[in-house]
CSV table of C-alpha atoms and ligand atoms in Angstrom, one decimal:
chain,number,residue,atom,x,y,z
A,1,MET,CA,-262.7,122.6,8.5
A,2,LYS,CA,-260.7,123.5,11.6
A,3,LEU,CA,-258.0,126.1,10.6
A,4,ARG,CA,-254.5,125.1,11.8
A,5,SER,CA,-250.9,125.3,10.7
A,6,VAL,CA,-249.1,122.2,9.4
A,7,ARG,CA,-247.4,120.1,12.1
A,8,GLY,CA,-243.8,121.2,12.7
A,9,THR,CA,-244.3,124.6,11.2
A,10,HIS,CA,-244.8,127.8,13.2
A,11,ASP,CA,-245.7,131.4,12.6
A,12,ILE,CA,-243.1,134.0,13.6
A,13,PHE,CA,-244.4,137.2,15.1
A,14,GLY,CA,-244.2,139.5,18.1
A,15,GLU,CA,-241.1,139.1,20.2
A,16,GLU,CA,-239.8,136.2,18.1
A,17,ILE,CA,-239.8,138.2,14.8
A,18,ASP,CA,-237.9,140.9,16.7
A,19,LYS,CA,-235.3,138.3,17.6
A,20,PHE,CA,-235.2,136.9,14.1
A,21,ASN,CA,-234.6,140.4,12.6
A,22,PHE,CA,-232.0,141.1,15.3
A,23,ILE,CA,-230.2,137.9,14.5
A,24,SER,CA,-230.3,138.6,10.8
A,25,ASN,CA,-228.8,142.1,11.3
A,26,ILE,CA,-226.0,140.8,13.4
A,27,VAL,CA,-225.2,138.1,10.9
A,28,SER,CA,-225.3,140.5,7.9
A,29,LYS,CA,-223.1,142.9,9.8
A,30,ASN,CA,-220.5,140.2,10.5
A,31,ALA,CA,-220.7,138.9,7.0
A,32,ASN,CA,-220.0,142.4,5.6
A,33,LEU,CA,-217.1,142.9,7.9
A,34,LYS,CA,-215.4,139.8,6.4
A,35,GLU,CA,-216.7,140.4,2.9
A,36,TYR,CA,-218.9,137.4,2.5
A,37,LYS,CA,-221.4,137.9,-0.3
A,38,GLU,CA,-225.1,137.1,0.2
A,39,ILE,CA,-226.8,134.5,-2.0
A,40,GLN,CA,-230.4,133.5,-2.0
A,41,THR,CA,-231.4,130.3,-3.8
A,42,PRO,CA,-234.8,128.9,-4.6
A,43,ILE,CA,-236.6,127.0,-1.9
A,44,PHE,CA,-236.9,123.9,-4.1
A,45,GLU,CA,-234.3,122.2,-6.3
A,46,PHE,CA,-234.2,119.0,-8.4
A,47,SER,CA,-234.2,116.1,-6.0
A,48,ASP,CA,-231.0,114.7,-7.5
A,49,LEU,CA,-229.1,117.5,-6.0
A,50,PHE,CA,-229.4,116.1,-2.5
A,51,ALA,CA,-229.5,112.3,-2.4
A,52,LYS,CA,-225.9,111.5,-3.2
A,53,PRO,CA,-224.0,114.3,-1.5
A,54,LEU,CA,-226.0,114.2,1.7
A,55,GLY,CA,-225.7,110.4,1.8
A,56,GLU,CA,-228.1,107.8,0.6
A,57,HIS,CA,-228.1,106.3,4.1
A,58,SER,CA,-228.3,109.6,6.0
A,59,ASP,CA,-231.5,110.2,8.0
A,60,VAL,CA,-232.2,113.4,6.0
A,61,VAL,CA,-232.3,111.5,2.7
A,62,LEU,CA,-233.9,108.3,4.0
A,63,LYS,CA,-236.7,109.9,6.0
A,64,GLU,CA,-236.8,113.6,6.0
A,65,MET,CA,-236.9,115.1,2.6
A,66,TYR,CA,-240.1,116.8,1.3
A,67,SER,CA,-240.0,115.5,-2.3
A,68,PHE,CA,-242.7,115.6,-5.0
A,69,GLU,CA,-243.2,115.1,-8.7
A,70,ASP,CA,-244.5,118.2,-10.4
A,71,ARG,CA,-246.7,118.3,-13.5
A,72,ASN,CA,-243.7,118.0,-15.9
A,73,ASN,CA,-242.8,114.7,-14.1
A,74,GLU,CA,-239.8,116.3,-12.6
A,75,PHE,CA,-238.8,115.3,-9.1
A,76,LEU,CA,-238.3,118.3,-6.8
A,77,THR,CA,-237.3,118.6,-3.2
A,78,LEU,CA,-237.8,121.4,-0.7
A,79,ARG,CA,-234.2,122.2,0.4
A,80,PRO,CA,-233.3,120.4,3.6
A,81,GLU,CA,-230.0,122.3,3.9
A,82,TYR,CA,-228.2,125.2,2.2
A,83,THR,CA,-224.7,124.0,1.3
A,84,THR,CA,-225.6,121.9,-1.7
A,85,PRO,CA,-228.0,124.6,-3.2
A,86,MET,CA,-225.3,127.3,-2.6
A,87,ILE,CA,-222.7,125.2,-4.4
A,88,ARG,CA,-225.2,124.5,-7.2
A,89,ALA,CA,-225.8,128.3,-7.5
A,90,ALA,CA,-222.0,129.0,-7.5
A,91,ILE,CA,-221.5,126.5,-10.4
A,92,THR,CA,-224.5,127.5,-12.5
A,93,ASN,CA,-223.9,131.2,-12.2
A,94,ASN,CA,-220.1,130.9,-12.9
A,95,LEU,CA,-219.1,132.3,-9.5
A,96,LEU,CA,-216.1,130.0,-9.2
A,97,ASN,CA,-213.9,132.0,-11.5
A,98,GLU,CA,-212.3,133.9,-8.7
A,99,LEU,CA,-211.4,131.8,-5.6
A,100,PRO,CA,-211.8,131.6,-2.8
A,101,LEU,CA,-215.5,132.4,-3.0
A,102,LYS,CA,-217.0,133.5,0.4
A,103,ILE,CA,-220.8,133.4,0.5
A,104,PHE,CA,-223.5,133.4,3.1
A,105,GLY,CA,-227.3,133.0,3.1
A,106,ILE,CA,-230.2,133.1,5.5
A,107,GLY,CA,-233.5,131.3,4.9
A,108,PRO,CA,-236.0,128.5,5.5
A,109,MET,CA,-235.1,124.7,5.3
A,110,PHE,CA,-237.4,121.7,5.4
A,111,ARG,CA,-237.0,118.4,7.1
A,112,ARG,CA,-239.7,116.0,8.0
A,113,GLU,CA,-238.4,115.2,11.5
A,114,ARG,CA,-240.4,114.5,14.6
A,115,PRO,CA,-241.3,118.0,15.9
A,116,GLN,CA,-240.2,118.9,19.5
A,117,LYS,CA,-238.7,121.8,21.3
A,118,GLY,CA,-236.1,123.4,19.0
A,119,ARG,CA,-237.0,120.9,16.1
A,120,TYR,CA,-239.3,122.0,13.3
A,121,ARG,CA,-240.2,120.7,9.9
A,122,GLN,CA,-239.7,124.2,8.5
A,123,PHE,CA,-236.9,126.1,10.2
A,124,ASN,CA,-234.5,128.8,9.4
A,125,GLN,CA,-230.7,128.6,9.0
A,126,ILE,CA,-227.8,131.0,8.8
A,127,ASN,CA,-225.2,129.5,6.5
A,128,PHE,CA,-221.6,130.5,5.7
A,129,GLU,CA,-219.3,128.8,3.1
A,130,ILE,CA,-215.8,129.3,1.7
A,131,LEU,CA,-215.2,127.5,-1.6
A,132,GLY,CA,-211.8,127.0,-3.1
A,133,THR,CA,-209.2,126.7,-0.4
A,134,LYS,CA,-207.7,123.9,1.6
A,135,ASP,CA,-205.9,126.3,3.9
A,136,PHE,CA,-206.5,125.5,7.6
A,137,LEU,CA,-206.8,129.3,8.1
A,138,ALA,CA,-210.2,129.1,6.3
A,139,ASP,CA,-211.3,126.6,9.0
A,140,VAL,CA,-210.0,129.1,11.6
A,141,GLU,CA,-211.7,132.0,10.0
A,142,LEU,CA,-215.1,130.3,9.8
A,143,ILE,CA,-214.9,129.0,13.4
A,144,SER,CA,-213.8,132.4,14.6
A,145,LEU,CA,-216.7,134.1,12.7
A,146,SER,CA,-219.2,131.7,14.2
A,147,ASN,CA,-217.7,132.4,17.6
A,148,ASN,CA,-218.0,136.2,17.1
A,149,ILE,CA,-221.6,135.9,16.0
A,150,LEU,CA,-222.7,133.6,18.8
A,151,ASN,CA,-220.8,135.8,21.4
A,152,GLU,CA,-222.6,138.8,20.1
A,153,LEU,CA,-226.0,137.1,20.1
A,154,LEU,CA,-225.7,135.1,23.3
A,155,PRO,CA,-223.1,136.8,25.5
A,156,LYS,CA,-224.2,135.1,28.6
A,157,SER,CA,-225.0,131.6,27.4
A,158,ASN,CA,-222.9,128.6,28.2
A,159,ILE,CA,-222.2,127.3,24.7
A,160,LYS,CA,-219.4,124.8,24.0
A,161,LEU,CA,-217.5,124.4,20.8
A,162,HIS,CA,-216.7,120.7,20.0
A,163,ILE,CA,-214.3,119.8,17.2
A,164,ASN,CA,-213.0,116.7,15.5
A,165,SER,CA,-211.2,115.6,12.4
A,166,LEU,CA,-212.6,113.0,10.1
A,167,GLY,CA,-209.5,112.8,7.9
A,168,ASP,CA,-209.6,112.3,4.1
A,169,LYS,CA,-212.0,110.1,2.2
A,170,LYS,CA,-209.6,107.1,2.4
A,171,THR,CA,-209.2,107.5,6.1
A,172,LEU,CA,-213.0,107.5,6.5
A,173,ILE,CA,-213.4,104.3,4.4
A,174,ASP,CA,-210.8,102.5,6.6
A,175,PHE,CA,-212.3,103.9,9.7
A,176,LYS,CA,-215.9,102.9,8.8
A,177,ASN,CA,-214.7,99.4,8.0
A,178,SER,CA,-213.1,99.0,11.4
A,179,LEU,CA,-216.1,100.5,13.1
A,180,THR,CA,-218.4,98.0,11.3
A,181,LYS,CA,-216.2,95.1,12.5
A,182,TYR,CA,-216.2,96.5,16.1
A,183,PHE,CA,-219.9,97.1,16.3
A,184,ASP,CA,-220.7,93.8,14.7
A,185,ILE,CA,-218.9,92.0,17.6
A,186,HIS,CA,-220.9,94.1,20.1
A,187,LYS,CA,-224.1,93.9,18.2
A,188,LYS,CA,-226.1,92.3,21.0
A,189,LYS,CA,-225.7,95.2,23.3
A,190,LEU,CA,-226.6,97.9,20.7
A,191,SER,CA,-230.0,99.6,20.3
A,192,GLU,CA,-232.2,98.4,17.5
A,193,GLU,CA,-231.7,101.8,15.7
A,194,SER,CA,-227.9,101.4,15.8
A,195,ILE,CA,-227.9,97.7,14.7
A,196,LYS,CA,-229.5,98.9,11.4
A,197,LYS,CA,-226.6,101.3,10.9
A,198,ILE,CA,-223.7,98.8,11.4
A,199,GLU,CA,-223.4,98.1,7.7
A,200,THR,CA,-224.7,101.3,6.2
A,201,ASN,CA,-223.7,104.2,8.4
A,202,PRO,CA,-221.6,103.0,11.4
A,203,LEU,CA,-220.3,106.5,12.1
A,204,ARG,CA,-223.7,107.6,13.2
A,205,ILE,CA,-223.7,105.0,16.0
A,206,LEU,CA,-220.9,107.2,17.6
A,207,ASP,CA,-223.3,110.1,18.2
A,208,SER,CA,-226.3,108.0,19.4
A,209,LYS,CA,-227.8,109.2,22.6
A,210,ASN,CA,-228.9,105.7,23.7
A,211,GLU,CA,-227.0,104.8,27.0
A,212,GLU,CA,-225.9,101.3,25.9
A,213,ASP,CA,-224.7,102.7,22.5
A,214,VAL,CA,-222.7,105.4,24.3
A,215,GLU,CA,-221.2,102.8,26.6
A,216,ILE,CA,-220.1,100.6,23.7
A,217,SER,CA,-218.8,103.6,21.7
A,218,LEU,CA,-216.5,104.5,24.5
A,219,SER,CA,-214.1,101.6,23.6
A,220,SER,CA,-214.6,101.8,19.8
A,221,PRO,CA,-211.7,102.5,17.4
A,222,LYS,CA,-210.9,106.2,17.4
A,223,ILE,CA,-210.6,108.2,14.1
A,224,TYR,CA,-207.4,110.0,15.3
A,225,GLU,CA,-205.4,106.7,14.9
A,226,TYR,CA,-206.5,106.6,11.3
A,227,LEU,CA,-205.6,110.1,10.2
A,228,THR,CA,-202.9,110.6,7.5
A,229,ASP,CA,-199.9,112.8,8.4
A,230,GLU,CA,-201.4,115.6,6.3
A,231,ALA,CA,-204.8,115.4,8.0
A,232,LYS,CA,-203.1,115.3,11.5
A,233,LYS,CA,-201.1,118.4,10.6
A,234,HIS,CA,-204.3,120.2,9.4
A,235,TYR,CA,-206.0,119.4,12.7
A,236,GLU,CA,-203.0,120.3,14.9
A,237,ASP,CA,-202.6,123.7,13.0
A,238,LEU,CA,-206.3,124.4,13.6
A,239,LYS,CA,-206.1,123.6,17.3
A,240,ARG,CA,-203.0,125.7,17.8
A,241,SER,CA,-204.7,128.7,16.0
A,242,LEU,CA,-207.8,128.4,18.1
A,243,ASN,CA,-205.7,128.4,21.2
A,244,ILE,CA,-203.9,131.6,20.0
A,245,LEU,CA,-207.2,133.2,19.4
A,246,GLU,CA,-208.4,132.1,22.8
A,247,ILE,CA,-211.4,130.3,21.4
A,248,ASN,CA,-212.2,127.5,23.8
A,249,PHE,CA,-213.0,124.1,22.4
A,250,GLU,CA,-213.4,120.5,23.4
A,251,GLU,CA,-212.1,117.7,21.3
A,252,ASN,CA,-214.8,115.2,20.7
A,253,ALA,CA,-213.8,112.0,19.0
A,254,ASN,CA,-217.5,111.0,18.6
A,255,LEU,CA,-218.4,114.1,16.7
A,256,VAL,CA,-219.3,112.8,13.2
A,257,ARG,CA,-222.1,115.1,11.8
A,258,GLY,CA,-225.3,113.8,10.2
A,259,LEU,CA,-224.6,114.5,6.6
A,260,ASP,CA,-222.2,112.4,4.5
A,261,TYR,CA,-220.2,115.0,2.7
A,262,TYR,CA,-217.7,115.9,5.5
A,263,CYS,CA,-214.0,115.2,5.8
A,264,ASN,CA,-211.2,116.7,7.9
A,265,THR,CA,-212.4,119.4,10.3
A,266,VAL,CA,-215.9,119.1,11.7
A,267,PHE,CA,-217.3,121.2,14.5
A,268,GLU,CA,-220.5,121.9,16.5
A,269,TYR,CA,-221.6,124.3,19.1
A,270,LYS,CA,-223.8,122.8,21.8
A,271,SER,CA,-225.7,124.2,24.8
A,272,ASP,CA,-227.0,122.5,27.9
A,273,ASN,CA,-230.1,124.7,27.8
A,274,LEU,CA,-231.7,123.3,24.6
A,275,GLY,CA,-232.9,119.9,25.8
A,276,SER,CA,-232.3,117.0,23.5
A,277,GLN,CA,-231.9,119.3,20.4
A,278,ASP,CA,-228.7,120.7,21.9
A,279,THR,CA,-226.7,121.6,18.7
A,280,LEU,CA,-227.3,125.1,17.6
A,281,LEU,CA,-224.5,125.3,15.0
A,282,GLY,CA,-222.7,122.7,12.9
A,283,GLY,CA,-220.3,122.5,10.0
A,284,GLY,CA,-217.1,121.3,8.6
A,285,ARG,CA,-215.0,120.6,5.5
A,286,TYR,CA,-216.4,119.0,2.4
A,287,ASP,CA,-213.4,118.6,0.0
A,288,GLY,CA,-214.8,116.6,-2.9
A,289,LEU,CA,-218.4,117.7,-2.7
A,290,ILE,CA,-218.2,120.4,-5.3
A,291,LYS,CA,-216.8,117.9,-7.8
A,292,VAL,CA,-219.5,115.4,-7.0
A,293,LEU,CA,-222.1,118.1,-7.8
A,294,GLY,CA,-220.5,118.7,-11.3
A,295,GLY,CA,-218.2,121.5,-10.5
A,296,PRO,CA,-214.4,121.8,-10.4
A,297,ASP,CA,-212.3,119.6,-8.0
A,298,ILE,CA,-212.0,122.3,-5.4
A,299,PRO,CA,-212.3,122.1,-1.6
A,300,GLY,CA,-214.9,123.8,0.6
A,301,ILE,CA,-215.9,124.4,4.2
A,302,GLY,CA,-218.8,126.0,6.0
A,303,TRP,CA,-221.3,126.0,8.8
A,304,ALA,CA,-225.0,126.5,9.5
A,305,ALA,CA,-226.8,127.6,12.6
A,306,GLY,CA,-230.5,127.2,13.4
A,307,ILE,CA,-232.2,130.6,14.0
A,308,GLU,CA,-235.0,129.1,16.1
A,309,ARG,CA,-232.5,127.5,18.4
A,310,ILE,CA,-230.5,130.7,18.9
A,311,ALA,CA,-233.8,132.6,19.5
A,312,LEU,CA,-234.7,129.9,22.2
A,313,LEU,CA,-231.5,130.6,24.0
A,314,MET,CA,-232.0,134.4,23.8
A,315,GLU,CA,-235.1,133.9,26.0
A,316,SER,CA,-232.8,133.6,29.0
A,317,GLU,CA,-230.6,136.4,27.8
A,318,LYS,CA,-231.2,140.2,27.9
A,319,LYS,CA,-234.3,141.6,26.3
A,320,ILE,CA,-233.3,143.0,22.9
A,321,ASN,CA,-236.2,145.3,23.0
A,322,SER,CA,-234.9,148.8,23.6
A,323,THR,CA,-238.0,150.5,22.3
A,324,ILE,CA,-238.9,154.0,23.4
A,325,HIS,CA,-242.5,154.7,24.1
A,326,ILE,CA,-244.0,158.2,24.1
A,327,ALA,CA,-246.6,159.4,26.6
A,328,VAL,CA,-248.5,162.5,25.5
A,329,THR,CA,-250.9,163.7,28.3
A,330,ASN,CA,-253.1,166.0,26.3
A,331,GLU,CA,-254.0,166.8,22.7
A,332,LYS,CA,-252.8,170.4,23.3
A,333,PHE,CA,-249.2,169.2,23.0
A,334,ILE,CA,-249.5,167.6,19.5
A,335,ASP,CA,-247.4,170.3,17.8
A,336,TYR,CA,-244.7,169.9,20.5
A,337,PHE,CA,-244.8,166.2,20.0
A,338,LEU,CA,-244.3,166.6,16.3
A,339,TYR,CA,-241.0,168.4,17.0
A,340,LEU,CA,-240.0,165.3,19.0
A,341,GLN,CA,-241.1,163.0,16.2
A,342,LYS,CA,-239.1,164.8,13.6
A,343,TYR,CA,-236.0,164.7,15.9
A,344,LEU,CA,-236.4,161.0,16.6
A,345,SER,CA,-236.9,160.1,12.9
A,346,GLU,CA,-233.9,162.2,11.8
A,347,ASN,CA,-231.7,160.5,14.4
A,348,ARG,CA,-233.1,157.1,13.4
A,349,ILE,CA,-234.4,156.5,17.0
A,350,PRO,CA,-237.3,154.0,16.8
A,351,TYR,CA,-240.3,154.9,19.0
A,352,TYR,CA,-243.9,153.8,19.7
A,353,TRP,CA,-247.0,155.8,20.5
A,354,ASN,CA,-250.4,154.4,21.4
A,355,TYR,CA,-252.5,157.3,20.2
A,356,LYS,CA,-253.9,157.7,23.7
A,357,TYR,CA,-253.6,161.0,25.7
A,358,ASN,CA,-253.4,159.2,29.0
A,359,LEU,CA,-250.2,158.9,31.0
A,360,LYS,CA,-251.3,155.8,33.0
A,361,LYS,CA,-252.3,153.9,29.8
A,362,SER,CA,-249.0,154.8,28.1
A,363,PHE,CA,-247.0,153.6,31.1
A,364,SER,CA,-248.9,150.4,31.3
A,365,LYS,CA,-248.4,149.7,27.5
A,366,ALA,CA,-244.7,150.5,27.9
A,367,ASN,CA,-244.4,148.1,30.8
A,368,THR,CA,-246.2,145.2,29.1
A,369,SER,CA,-244.1,145.8,25.9
A,370,SER,CA,-240.8,145.8,28.0
A,371,ALA,CA,-239.9,149.1,26.6
A,372,SER,CA,-236.6,150.6,27.8
A,373,TYR,CA,-237.6,154.2,28.0
A,374,ILE,CA,-240.6,156.4,28.1
A,375,ILE,CA,-240.6,160.1,27.0
A,376,ILE,CA,-243.2,162.2,28.7
A,377,ILE,CA,-244.8,165.3,27.2
A,378,GLY,CA,-247.1,167.1,29.6
A,379,GLU,CA,-247.8,170.6,30.9
A,380,ASN,CA,-244.4,171.1,32.7
A,381,GLU,CA,-242.5,169.8,29.7
A,382,PHE,CA,-244.3,172.0,27.2
A,383,ASN,CA,-244.0,175.1,29.4
A,384,GLY,CA,-240.4,174.5,30.2
A,385,ASP,CA,-239.4,173.5,26.7
A,386,PHE,CA,-237.9,170.1,27.7
A,387,PHE,CA,-238.8,166.4,27.6
A,388,THR,CA,-238.9,164.0,30.6
A,389,ILE,CA,-237.1,160.7,29.8
A,390,LYS,CA,-237.6,157.8,32.2
A,391,ASN,CA,-235.4,154.7,32.1
A,392,LEU,CA,-237.9,152.0,32.8
A,393,THR,CA,-235.2,149.5,33.8
A,394,THR,CA,-233.4,151.7,36.4
A,395,GLY,CA,-236.2,154.1,37.2
A,396,GLU,CA,-233.9,157.1,36.6
A,397,GLN,CA,-235.7,160.1,35.2
A,398,LYS,CA,-234.1,163.2,33.4
A,399,GLU,CA,-235.3,166.4,32.0
A,400,LEU,CA,-233.6,167.0,28.7
A,401,LYS,CA,-233.6,169.5,25.9
A,402,LEU,CA,-234.5,168.0,22.5
A,403,ASN,CA,-230.9,168.1,21.2
A,404,GLN,CA,-229.7,166.2,24.3
A,405,ILE,CA,-231.9,163.1,23.8
A,406,PHE,CA,-229.8,161.3,21.2
A,407,ASN,CA,-226.6,161.4,23.4
A,408,HIS,CA,-228.5,160.4,26.5
A,409,LEU,CA,-230.1,157.3,24.8
A,410,ASN,CA,-226.8,156.5,23.2
A,411,ASP,CA,-225.0,156.5,26.5
A,412,LYS,CA,-227.4,154.4,28.3
A,413,SER,CA,-229.0,152.0,25.9
A,414,ARG,CA,-226.6,151.1,23.2
B,501,HAM,P1,-227.0,120.6,10.2
B,501,HAM,O1,-226.2,120.1,11.4
B,501,HAM,O2,-227.8,119.5,9.6
B,501,HAM,O3,-225.9,121.1,9.2
B,501,HAM,O4,-227.8,121.8,10.6
B,501,HAM,C1,-227.3,123.0,11.1
B,501,HAM,C2,-228.1,123.6,12.2
B,501,HAM,O5,-229.5,123.8,11.7
B,501,HAM,C3,-228.3,122.7,13.4
B,501,HAM,O6,-227.2,122.8,14.3
B,501,HAM,C4,-229.6,123.2,14.0
B,501,HAM,O7,-229.3,124.4,14.8
B,501,HAM,C5,-230.4,123.6,12.8
B,501,HAM,N1,-231.4,122.6,12.5
B,501,HAM,C6,-231.2,121.5,11.8
B,501,HAM,N2,-232.4,120.8,11.8
B,501,HAM,C7,-233.3,121.5,12.4
B,501,HAM,C8,-234.7,121.4,12.7
B,501,HAM,N3,-235.4,120.3,12.3
B,501,HAM,N4,-235.4,122.4,13.4
B,501,HAM,C9,-234.7,123.4,13.9
B,501,HAM,N5,-233.3,123.6,13.6
B,501,HAM,C10,-232.7,122.7,12.9
B,501,HAM,C11,-226.2,121.5,7.9
B,501,HAM,O8,-227.3,121.8,7.5
B,501,HAM,C12,-225.0,121.8,7.0
B,501,HAM,N6,-225.5,122.2,5.7
B,501,HAM,C13,-224.1,122.8,7.7
B,501,HAM,C14,-222.9,123.1,6.8
B,501,HAM,C15,-222.7,124.2,6.1
B,501,HAM,N7,-221.9,122.3,6.7
B,501,HAM,C16,-221.0,122.9,5.8
B,501,HAM,N8,-221.6,124.1,5.5
């Protein structure tokens, strides 16, 4: 048997795992700053949890869920997303006593999609939710949080925030009806895929990428005309706040999201550098969902971002690898090196050593690993009681006493 991994899955190692850990650290740091509590739920749940809330006609439920019957004849599904399991966990663990509940989670999701760049069958998501408030400031907080995290992770990337409002459930029903009528009239010009959605899921025709579908959608009814006064006010308050916070956004009337549970605010961050899988973060309000899942009738809002897609964009960004390599030129200097090791460990400075007493090999390893610094220990250093530190990016070289190393690295590399 030829050994291989399952299609659409990937092993994460080397530079990619460094990126994953870096992303997780930034996410946890931001979550702590805003007092979101971490939650980890099992990777599989009862299948019933997903079908209705995600939408019986959504692509995820129709084609993408990994579901199976176990030996007790129970139907289980590998979680395709995190919002419903998190709400399930909040209900079953009685976490909804004190509201609002602010939670976040990081972990693998499973969707049987056609694999391509940025699209996997097992992928990892960062997920933030606020349960129990209708206040538009919760929408502002979550968008601002996503903005902070993405700015920190991808400071140079050109990412655009798109927003829209889907109004309340009644608005959506009226809007869907009028879309169905409109698309029915223009049926002949639509793609085959979209024709199938006219009756079941006309909203999804709006975000089709097929050229003819896009053309027809341009003149389709617009949701804004269907919003109630309350929904309009919520949307206007949100936009005003984003402007005050100087968070750039684009209004996108065709932004509808792929899961059925949304209402009012929806948003996505898109990048031109991701190919066809251009959305790296998406979310919105889901007032009504918690009740559908058997909890109290309270509102909620959240977002999720794909870690693989963020990592892909980090490729064109700075190297996050600020490793320090050590070059020891002769075994004679081991004791001197031990002093350095103790100092680096005490100051929590990560370093790498290749166990080779060879300056050339140490430099070559540091270069191939994209290390930021190399610390050299040789005859001169030992005799003079100093360490030579070379910045491998700028070429700058300094002779420093042991107790000067931390400040030097802190100035230059962090
Ligand atoms: P979603 O738009 O289905 O939303 O997924 C969120 C993000 O997960 C996407 O923007 C993308 O970056 C990533 N993603 C989705 N599918 C794949 C895939 N096959 N391969 C790689 N990355 C993928 C949700 O899942 C909602 N639960 C978000 C949410 C939270 N809404 C409210 N709260």
